Amino acid sequence: MAVKIKNVSKIYNKISVVDDLSFEIKSGEIFGLLGPNGAGKSTTIKMLITLARPSEGKIEVAGYDVVESPFAVKRNIGVVLQQTSVDGDLTVWENLEFHGRMHHIPNPQRQELIDRWLEYVELNDRRSSLVKTLSGGMKRRLQIARALLHNPQVLFLDEPTVGLDPQTRRRLWEIIKDLNRQGMTILITTHYMEEVEFLCQRVGIIDAGKLIELGTVDDFKQKYGQGIMVTQKGDRIDYQFFPTTQDANEYVNNIEDKTGIMIRPSNLEDIFVKLTGRQL
Ligand code: ADP
């Protein structure tokens, strides 16, 4: 197991913002952690990457306990957070050089790794550019190169594609898939459900600090329904699940007034909204 979370809670001001959370991530898996704003995703990631201490429970990442061996955990993880951005007043190379030194990677290996990952994220021709001159997508790719430089076992991506244009987002998806093909375990948080359907082998949905669903997207569709009937009445839209689209069609066939009714296969977003009761 790459990540083990057992009965973990995080209490801020007497409130459990993460509440008795337990799940595991297998080595080589892309795991999606979903939940509406305020659900406790960031707090969970902070505990996993040793930036916050669990109030209760036990967390192991890459085989190390986050409280007992935080440095061993840090050596074995790569992190791309929203907040920890790259330094705009340094060049692309300087950012990686700095990170490589922080991780005590000796030369010439350090330069080889910098070259390799710059090549990989297609930023080699920008190595001497100041980071503040890069586009949002380039900055994100640099963050990924930096997260990979010290050869981590587990990669944490917190909303990696937020604010990027669709082309750039798809390029990042390819990179994430390719890294996973090479054996990287990845935990990703995102509000983009099509991203989850494309990338994640398994998904955990949390709401108000609690895990409310865990499984594959197909598991969820089996459980909640593969077909959905969408009914638009004025400004209001209702959703009703059916085991299959055929069941939904049969149901609609018996309705006289079919105005505003549409049948389609259900998707993760439908299930997410049903479970968390809120649109993202
Ligand atoms: P998400 O990432 O799912 O949006 P967060 O983990 O950021 O959720 O937040 C979960 C809850 O914990 C929120 O209600 C937030 O206000 C609260 N919270 C997060 N960090 C702190 C903190 N350092 N002190 C107090 N409350 C916090």
CSV table of C-alpha atoms and ligand atoms in Angstrom, one decimal:
chain,number,residue,atom,x,y,z
A,1,MET,CA,0.0,0.0,0.0
A,2,ALA,CA,1.3,3.4,-0.9
A,3,VAL,CA,-1.0,5.3,1.5
A,4,LYS,CA,-2.8,4.0,4.6
A,5,ILE,CA,-5.2,6.2,6.5
A,6,LYS,CA,-6.8,4.6,9.5
A,7,ASN,CA,-9.4,6.3,11.7
A,8,VAL,CA,-7.9,9.7,11.1
A,9,SER,CA,-9.5,12.9,12.5
A,10,LYS,CA,-8.3,16.5,12.5
A,11,ILE,CA,-9.9,18.8,15.0
A,12,TYR,CA,-9.7,22.5,14.6
A,13,ASN,CA,-11.4,24.7,17.3
A,14,LYS,CA,-13.2,21.6,18.7
A,15,ILE,CA,-14.7,20.8,15.2
A,16,SER,CA,-13.7,17.6,13.4
A,17,VAL,CA,-13.0,18.9,9.9
A,18,VAL,CA,-11.7,15.4,9.1
A,19,ASP,CA,-13.8,12.8,10.9
A,20,ASP,CA,-12.7,9.2,11.4
A,21,LEU,CA,-11.4,8.8,7.8
A,22,SER,CA,-10.1,5.4,6.7
A,23,PHE,CA,-9.0,4.4,3.2
A,24,GLU,CA,-5.9,3.0,1.4
A,25,ILE,CA,-4.3,3.7,-1.9
A,26,LYS,CA,-2.5,0.9,-3.7
A,27,SER,CA,0.9,1.2,-5.2
A,28,GLY,CA,0.6,2.2,-8.9
A,29,GLU,CA,-3.0,3.6,-8.5
A,30,ILE,CA,-4.4,6.9,-9.5
A,31,PHE,CA,-6.8,7.8,-6.7
A,32,GLY,CA,-9.2,10.7,-6.8
A,33,LEU,CA,-10.2,12.4,-3.6
A,34,LEU,CA,-13.4,14.4,-4.2
A,35,GLY,CA,-15.7,16.5,-2.2
A,36,PRO,CA,-17.4,19.9,-2.1
A,37,ASN,CA,-15.5,22.9,-0.8
A,38,GLY,CA,-14.9,22.6,2.8
A,39,ALA,CA,-15.2,18.8,2.9
A,40,GLY,CA,-11.7,18.4,4.3
A,41,LYS,CA,-9.7,17.4,1.2
A,42,SER,CA,-6.9,20.0,1.7
A,43,THR,CA,-6.7,19.1,5.4
A,44,THR,CA,-6.4,15.4,4.5
A,45,ILE,CA,-3.6,16.2,2.0
A,46,LYS,CA,-1.8,18.4,4.5
A,47,MET,CA,-1.7,15.5,6.9
A,48,LEU,CA,-0.5,13.1,4.2
A,49,ILE,CA,2.3,15.3,3.3
A,50,THR,CA,3.3,16.1,6.9
A,51,LEU,CA,2.2,19.7,6.9
A,52,ALA,CA,-0.5,19.0,9.5
A,53,ARG,CA,-0.6,16.5,12.3
A,54,PRO,CA,-3.6,14.2,12.7
A,55,SER,CA,-5.4,14.7,15.9
A,56,GLU,CA,-6.3,11.1,16.0
A,57,GLY,CA,-5.6,7.9,14.0
A,58,LYS,CA,-2.6,6.7,11.9
A,59,ILE,CA,-1.3,7.6,8.5
A,60,GLU,CA,1.4,5.8,6.6
A,61,VAL,CA,2.8,7.1,3.3
A,62,ALA,CA,5.3,5.1,1.2
A,63,GLY,CA,5.6,2.8,4.2
A,64,TYR,CA,6.5,5.5,6.8
A,65,ASP,CA,4.4,6.9,9.6
A,66,VAL,CA,3.8,10.7,9.0
A,67,VAL,CA,4.2,11.6,12.6
A,68,GLU,CA,7.1,9.3,13.5
A,69,SER,CA,9.1,9.7,10.3
A,70,PRO,CA,8.1,12.9,8.5
A,71,PHE,CA,11.5,13.3,6.8
A,72,ALA,CA,11.3,9.8,5.3
A,73,VAL,CA,7.8,10.6,4.1
A,74,LYS,CA,9.0,13.9,2.5
A,75,ARG,CA,11.8,12.1,0.7
A,76,ASN,CA,9.4,9.8,-0.9
A,77,ILE,CA,6.6,12.1,-2.0
A,78,GLY,CA,6.2,14.7,-4.7
A,79,VAL,CA,3.8,17.5,-4.1
A,80,VAL,CA,2.0,19.9,-6.4
A,81,LEU,CA,-0.2,22.2,-4.3
A,82,GLN,CA,-2.1,25.3,-5.3
A,83,GLN,CA,-0.4,27.5,-2.8
A,84,THR,CA,3.2,26.3,-3.1
A,85,SER,CA,3.9,27.9,-6.3
A,86,VAL,CA,7.2,28.1,-8.1
A,87,ASP,CA,9.4,31.3,-7.5
A,88,GLY,CA,8.6,33.8,-10.3
A,89,ASP,CA,11.8,35.7,-9.9
A,90,LEU,CA,14.0,32.7,-10.5
A,91,THR,CA,14.5,31.0,-13.8
A,92,VAL,CA,13.1,27.6,-14.6
A,93,TRP,CA,16.5,26.0,-14.1
A,94,GLU,CA,17.1,27.9,-10.9
A,95,ASN,CA,13.8,26.6,-9.4
A,96,LEU,CA,14.8,23.0,-10.1
A,97,GLU,CA,18.4,23.6,-9.0
A,98,PHE,CA,17.2,25.0,-5.7
A,99,HIS,CA,14.8,22.1,-5.2
A,100,GLY,CA,17.5,19.5,-6.1
A,101,ARG,CA,19.9,21.0,-3.6
A,102,MET,CA,17.2,21.0,-0.9
A,103,HIS,CA,16.9,17.3,-1.5
A,104,HIS,CA,20.7,16.9,-1.4
A,105,ILE,CA,20.8,15.4,-4.9
A,106,PRO,CA,24.6,15.6,-5.9
A,107,ASN,CA,25.9,16.6,-9.3
A,108,PRO,CA,26.2,15.5,-12.0
A,109,GLN,CA,23.1,13.4,-11.2
A,110,ARG,CA,21.2,16.7,-10.3
A,111,GLN,CA,21.8,18.2,-13.7
A,112,GLU,CA,20.9,14.9,-15.4
A,113,LEU,CA,17.6,14.8,-13.5
A,114,ILE,CA,16.9,18.5,-14.2
A,115,ASP,CA,17.5,17.9,-18.0
A,116,ARG,CA,15.5,14.7,-18.0
A,117,TRP,CA,12.4,16.2,-16.3
A,118,LEU,CA,12.6,19.5,-18.2
A,119,GLU,CA,12.6,17.4,-21.4
A,120,TYR,CA,9.7,15.4,-20.1
A,121,VAL,CA,7.5,18.4,-19.4
A,122,GLU,CA,8.7,20.1,-22.6
A,123,LEU,CA,10.3,23.1,-20.9
A,124,ASN,CA,13.9,22.5,-22.0
A,125,ASP,CA,13.8,25.5,-24.3
A,126,ARG,CA,12.5,27.7,-21.5
A,127,ARG,CA,15.2,26.7,-18.9
A,128,SER,CA,16.7,30.2,-18.8
A,129,SER,CA,13.3,32.0,-18.7
A,130,LEU,CA,12.1,33.7,-15.5
A,131,VAL,CA,9.2,31.8,-14.2
A,132,LYS,CA,7.0,34.9,-14.1
A,133,THR,CA,7.2,35.0,-17.9
A,134,LEU,CA,5.7,31.5,-18.3
A,135,SER,CA,2.0,30.7,-19.0
A,136,GLY,CA,-0.1,29.0,-16.4
A,137,GLY,CA,0.2,25.7,-18.1
A,138,MET,CA,4.0,26.0,-18.3
A,139,LYS,CA,4.2,26.9,-14.6
A,140,ARG,CA,2.1,23.9,-13.7
A,141,ARG,CA,4.4,21.6,-15.8
A,142,LEU,CA,7.4,23.1,-14.0
A,143,GLN,CA,5.8,22.4,-10.6
A,144,ILE,CA,5.3,18.8,-11.8
A,145,ALA,CA,9.0,18.5,-12.9
A,146,ARG,CA,10.0,19.9,-9.6
A,147,ALA,CA,7.8,17.4,-7.7
A,148,LEU,CA,9.4,14.6,-9.7
A,149,LEU,CA,13.0,15.6,-9.4
A,150,HIS,CA,13.9,13.6,-6.3
A,151,ASN,CA,12.2,10.4,-7.7
A,152,PRO,CA,9.2,10.2,-5.3
A,153,GLN,CA,7.1,7.1,-4.9
A,154,VAL,CA,3.8,8.9,-4.4
A,155,LEU,CA,2.7,12.1,-6.2
A,156,PHE,CA,0.1,14.5,-4.6
A,157,LEU,CA,-1.7,16.7,-7.1
A,158,ASP,CA,-4.1,19.3,-5.5
A,159,GLU,CA,-6.4,20.6,-8.3
A,160,PRO,CA,-3.6,20.4,-10.8
A,161,THR,CA,-5.6,21.7,-13.8
A,162,VAL,CA,-7.6,24.4,-12.2
A,163,GLY,CA,-7.6,27.6,-14.4
A,164,LEU,CA,-6.0,26.0,-17.4
A,165,ASP,CA,-7.4,26.0,-20.9
A,166,PRO,CA,-8.8,22.7,-22.3
A,167,GLN,CA,-5.8,21.9,-24.5
A,168,THR,CA,-3.3,22.4,-21.6
A,169,ARG,CA,-5.5,20.4,-19.3
A,170,ARG,CA,-5.5,17.5,-21.7
A,171,ARG,CA,-1.7,17.7,-22.1
A,172,LEU,CA,-1.4,17.5,-18.3
A,173,TRP,CA,-3.8,14.5,-18.3
A,174,GLU,CA,-1.4,12.7,-20.7
A,175,ILE,CA,1.5,13.5,-18.5
A,176,ILE,CA,-0.3,12.2,-15.4
A,177,LYS,CA,-1.4,9.0,-17.2
A,178,ASP,CA,2.1,8.4,-18.5
A,179,LEU,CA,3.7,8.9,-15.1
A,180,ASN,CA,1.2,6.3,-13.8
A,181,ARG,CA,2.1,3.9,-16.6
A,182,GLN,CA,5.7,4.2,-15.4
A,183,GLY,CA,4.5,3.0,-12.0
A,184,MET,CA,3.9,6.3,-10.1
A,185,THR,CA,1.1,6.3,-7.4
A,186,ILE,CA,-0.9,9.4,-7.6
A,187,LEU,CA,-3.5,11.1,-5.4
A,188,ILE,CA,-5.4,13.8,-7.2
A,189,THR,CA,-8.0,16.2,-5.9
A,190,THR,CA,-10.2,18.0,-8.5
A,191,HIS,CA,-13.6,19.5,-9.1
A,192,TYR,CA,-13.6,18.4,-12.7
A,193,MET,CA,-15.5,15.1,-12.9
A,194,GLU,CA,-14.5,14.3,-16.5
A,195,GLU,CA,-10.9,14.5,-15.2
A,196,VAL,CA,-11.7,11.9,-12.6
A,197,GLU,CA,-13.5,9.6,-15.1
A,198,PHE,CA,-10.5,9.9,-17.5
A,199,LEU,CA,-7.7,9.5,-14.9
A,200,CYS,CA,-8.7,7.8,-11.7
A,201,GLN,CA,-8.9,4.1,-11.1
A,202,ARG,CA,-10.6,4.6,-7.8
A,203,VAL,CA,-12.4,7.4,-6.1
A,204,GLY,CA,-13.1,8.5,-2.5
A,205,ILE,CA,-15.8,11.0,-1.9
A,206,ILE,CA,-15.7,13.0,1.3
A,207,ASP,CA,-18.3,15.4,2.7
A,208,ALA,CA,-18.1,17.2,6.0
A,209,GLY,CA,-14.9,15.4,6.8
A,210,LYS,CA,-16.4,11.9,6.4
A,211,LEU,CA,-15.8,9.4,3.7
A,212,ILE,CA,-19.2,8.8,2.1
A,213,GLU,CA,-18.3,6.7,-0.9
A,214,LEU,CA,-15.2,4.6,-2.1
A,215,GLY,CA,-14.8,2.6,-5.3
A,216,THR,CA,-14.5,2.8,-9.0
A,217,VAL,CA,-16.7,5.1,-11.1
A,218,ASP,CA,-18.3,1.9,-12.6
A,219,ASP,CA,-19.1,0.7,-9.1
A,220,PHE,CA,-20.9,4.0,-8.4
A,221,LYS,CA,-22.8,3.7,-11.7
A,222,GLN,CA,-23.8,0.2,-10.9
A,223,LYS,CA,-24.9,1.2,-7.4
A,224,TYR,CA,-26.8,4.5,-8.2
A,225,GLY,CA,-27.9,3.9,-11.8
A,226,GLN,CA,-26.4,3.9,-15.2
A,227,GLY,CA,-29.3,5.8,-16.7
A,228,ILE,CA,-30.7,9.2,-15.7
A,229,MET,CA,-33.8,11.1,-16.6
A,230,VAL,CA,-33.4,14.8,-16.7
A,231,THR,CA,-36.6,16.9,-16.4
A,232,GLN,CA,-36.5,20.6,-17.1
A,233,LYS,CA,-39.5,22.5,-15.7
A,234,GLY,CA,-38.9,26.2,-16.3
A,235,ASP,CA,-35.7,27.1,-14.4
A,236,ARG,CA,-35.7,23.9,-12.4
A,237,ILE,CA,-34.0,20.7,-13.4
A,238,ASP,CA,-34.7,17.4,-11.7
A,239,TYR,CA,-32.7,14.2,-12.0
A,240,GLN,CA,-33.9,10.7,-11.5
A,241,PHE,CA,-31.7,7.7,-11.6
A,242,PHE,CA,-32.6,4.3,-13.3
A,243,PRO,CA,-30.6,1.1,-13.3
A,244,THR,CA,-30.1,1.4,-17.1
A,245,THR,CA,-31.0,4.0,-19.8
A,246,GLN,CA,-33.4,1.4,-21.1
A,247,ASP,CA,-35.3,1.3,-17.8
A,248,ALA,CA,-35.4,5.1,-18.0
A,249,ASN,CA,-36.8,5.0,-21.6
A,250,GLU,CA,-39.4,2.5,-20.6
A,251,TYR,CA,-40.5,4.7,-17.8
A,252,VAL,CA,-40.7,7.7,-20.0
A,253,ASN,CA,-42.7,5.8,-22.6
A,254,ASN,CA,-45.5,5.6,-20.1
A,255,ILE,CA,-45.5,9.4,-19.4
A,256,GLU,CA,-48.0,11.4,-21.5
A,257,ASP,CA,-46.4,14.8,-21.4
A,258,LYS,CA,-42.7,14.3,-22.4
A,259,THR,CA,-41.8,18.0,-22.7
A,260,GLY,CA,-38.5,18.9,-21.1
A,261,ILE,CA,-37.6,15.2,-20.5
A,262,MET,CA,-34.3,13.8,-21.6
A,263,ILE,CA,-32.7,10.4,-21.0
A,264,ARG,CA,-28.9,9.9,-21.0
A,265,PRO,CA,-26.3,7.7,-19.4
A,266,SER,CA,-25.4,8.9,-15.9
A,267,ASN,CA,-22.0,10.3,-15.2
A,268,LEU,CA,-19.8,10.8,-12.1
A,269,GLU,CA,-21.0,14.4,-11.7
A,270,ASP,CA,-24.7,13.2,-11.4
A,271,ILE,CA,-23.7,10.8,-8.7
A,272,PHE,CA,-21.5,13.4,-7.0
A,273,VAL,CA,-24.3,15.9,-6.8
A,274,LYS,CA,-26.8,13.2,-5.6
A,275,LEU,CA,-24.4,12.2,-2.8
A,276,THR,CA,-23.2,15.6,-1.7
A,277,GLY,CA,-26.4,17.4,-2.5
A,278,ARG,CA,-24.6,20.4,-3.9
A,279,GLN,CA,-23.2,21.5,-7.2
A,280,LEU,CA,-19.4,22.1,-7.1
B,1,ADP,P1,-11.5,21.4,1.1
B,1,ADP,O1,-10.1,21.3,0.8
B,1,ADP,O2,-12.3,20.1,0.9
B,1,ADP,O3,-12.2,22.5,0.5
B,1,ADP,P2,-10.5,22.1,3.7
B,1,ADP,O4,-9.7,20.9,4.2
B,1,ADP,O5,-9.7,23.2,3.2
B,1,ADP,O6,-11.6,21.6,2.7
B,1,ADP,O7,-11.3,22.6,4.9
B,1,ADP,C1,-12.2,21.8,5.7
B,1,ADP,C2,-12.7,22.7,6.9
B,1,ADP,O8,-11.7,22.9,7.8
B,1,ADP,C3,-13.2,24.0,6.5
B,1,ADP,O9,-14.4,24.3,7.2
B,1,ADP,C4,-12.1,25.0,6.9
B,1,ADP,O10,-12.6,26.2,7.2
B,1,ADP,C5,-11.5,24.3,8.1
B,1,ADP,N1,-10.1,24.6,8.3
B,1,ADP,C6,-9.1,24.2,7.4
B,1,ADP,N2,-7.9,24.6,7.8
B,1,ADP,C7,-8.1,25.2,9.1
B,1,ADP,C8,-7.3,25.8,10.1
B,1,ADP,N3,-5.9,25.8,9.9
B,1,ADP,N4,-7.8,26.2,11.2
B,1,ADP,C9,-9.2,26.2,11.4
B,1,ADP,N5,-10.0,25.6,10.5
B,1,ADP,C10,-9.5,25.1,9.3
